[in-house]
Amino acid sequence: MRQRYTLLLVDDQDVNLTILEAILKDSYDIATARNGQEALALMAVSPTRFAAIVLDVIMPVMDGYAFLQAKATHPEYQNIPVLVATAAQDADSEERCLTLGAWDYIPKPYQPRTVRLRLTNIIARSQEGLLEQLVYVSEHDHLTGLLNRAAFFQAMGACLRAMPDAPYSLVRMDISRFSLINTLYGTEEGDRLLLHIAGAVRHAAEEVPDSCCGRIEADVFCLCLPCAGPELKRTLSAIQRDLAAYASHYYIEPCFGVLRITDRAMECEAMYRCATLASRQSKNHYQNHVAYFVPEMTVRDHQEQLVANEMEQALEDGQFIVYLQPKYDIRDGQPCGAEALVRWQHPERGLIPPDVFVPVLERNGFITRLDAFMWEQTCILLRRWLDSGVTPCPVSVNVSRQDLYDPHLVRRMLALVRRYDIPPALMQLELTESAYMDNPQRMHAVVMRLRRAGFTLLMDDFGSAYSSLNALQDIPVDILKMDMHFLAPSRNEERGHSILYAMLRMAEALNLPVIVEGVEKRAQCEFLRSIGCRYAQGYYFSAPLPVVDYEMLMEQKQHRSSSAKSCVPLPDARAH
Ligand code: C2E
Ligand code: CA
Ligand code: CA
């Protein structure tokens, strides 16, 4: 049985309404209105109630033209067809109504057959339009208009089937710390950025025939492209350039995970999982934001899952422990402080280094709890040393970028050192350079407050991220920490040395002390000494030590120093 539609008849003349009702009442349910305003009021109650409207043109209060204009401002009425009833041979008003959005017209006096036929036609047309709209909505992302997840996988399947021999790649892209952009600048800005990214992705796909693109969820976009190698790199570089040009006040860091499609029998969803595993890898690299899937990643994924399953219990059971790696003053070869580094004493797997689990915890957010634990353990140690009558050397702790987004960070840090009655200068804070670059203004504010509270700030991994040496003048840190490995890769030691030398000179000009970490060889130590670097850390001096070993080392030092004075701690740049 055919569905019974409801019509809205709009006319101020009773006689016209009666005639129309008589023609249509067998096939339709009927509602009536005396002018445009009444009609709009009825539609507002239930926008989807009417299958079509038959509209008189000349009416009091609101005529047919004004009604059509008002209707056009409501997108939800777009699909309700309007049949305008005009006096015969009134070509002008017919044309005017059609331009205003009427779908068709019927001349008065009414011919029953014509009225019924034209109504049936426009209703059928509107149903088709509705169907098209439904299909569109179900396949496209409402914000960006790109294909949504399901539709993208279908389009991808179609591309792969159509071109069985082309070297396709699946690219997954997202933005590092996108949720922060929403938090800091509001969802409206977040949406604007997503629209921009969608534009960049769409443009890239349009440049490559037989490709497709879509938005999978949130800030995750995908491209399926019939290329690999340099051609693919060019496409990704173009997207990177486009995104880099978007905002001047924050840094957009796209991360790409790429699967070179070799096994065509794989489900598209499974291919997507591979690209996702690859993209996680790209997040761990400073400069290289493109990572290609390799099968070992599946194994790693499994290991990550293990870490995530066990971390809560491990923290509760005290499986995370503090190791201390001494820092040395290379002028007299004496230890002058330490860095607290976490280790996981796993009941079955033994001692696990942080490289295995810290990146996982950074991704799932647990790192903030582990860091808080490490800071407290460090306070406990410092308290113990103070109680035993020695003036301890400062110990630095690592502060993750996630910690910096805690609005209570400064208060929490202060509460902690107060609880254990530790001078803040004894607890130094290592912040990785790339965290500064995420959002320099905000970091500036947090760092200033931490310094005002008495903490000493070290910029960890300096030179690894994006800051130019010039930017140093604006960054309020006390000490720069550089990694020998970043600066002197074994391939070109000489060049690394000259970079290190230049950086040291620059730091000197800015009155910033430097500590070089990762010093493994005597020659490196000699070189550092020769260029006037004062502080170093690395296996050449000592690996990270269990706390008891560190305590022994410091005791020996005390015995050695004839005056029995406490060690010379790492300086505080503000004293310069
Ligand atoms: P990092 O902060 O840059 O720490 C220095 C790393 O270099 C340490 O690795 C240290 O053991 C290692 N290292 C020291 N001397 C040498 C050397 O001569 N040669 C080489 N090749 N490496 C050396 P570790 O302990 O494995 O820690 C790795 C990273 O894990 C740390 O890098 C840090 O980013 C993170 N991490 C460690 N503990 C914590 C923590 O409590 N909280 C947070 N958020 N991250 C931590
Ligand atoms: Ca560190
Ligand atoms: Ca470091």
Short mmCIF file of C-alpha atoms in Angstrom, two decimals, residues 5 21 25 41 72 80 101 138 154 185 192 417 430 522 562:
data_model
loop_
_atom_site.label_atom_id
_atom_site.label_comp_id
_atom_site.label_asym_id
_atom_site.label_seq_id
_atom_site.Cartn_x
_atom_site.Cartn_y
_atom_site.Cartn_z
CA TYR A 5 1.07 11.82 2.35
CA GLU A 21 -9.77 19.40 -1.16
CA LYS A 25 -8.85 14.22 -0.42
CA ALA A 41 3.48 28.32 11.77
CA ALA A 72 14.12 29.46 1.51
CA ILE A 80 9.30 20.23 0.74
CA GLY A 101 12.05 28.27 -5.31
CA SER A 138 25.36 8.77 5.40
CA GLN A 154 34.45 1.51 0.30
CA TYR A 185 41.73 27.89 21.52
CA ARG A 192 38.30 25.78 11.55
CA VAL A 417 58.61 20.31 48.25
CA GLU A 430 64.08 18.86 33.05
CA ARG A 522 87.28 9.72 26.98
CA SER A 562 89.60 17.37 52.42
#
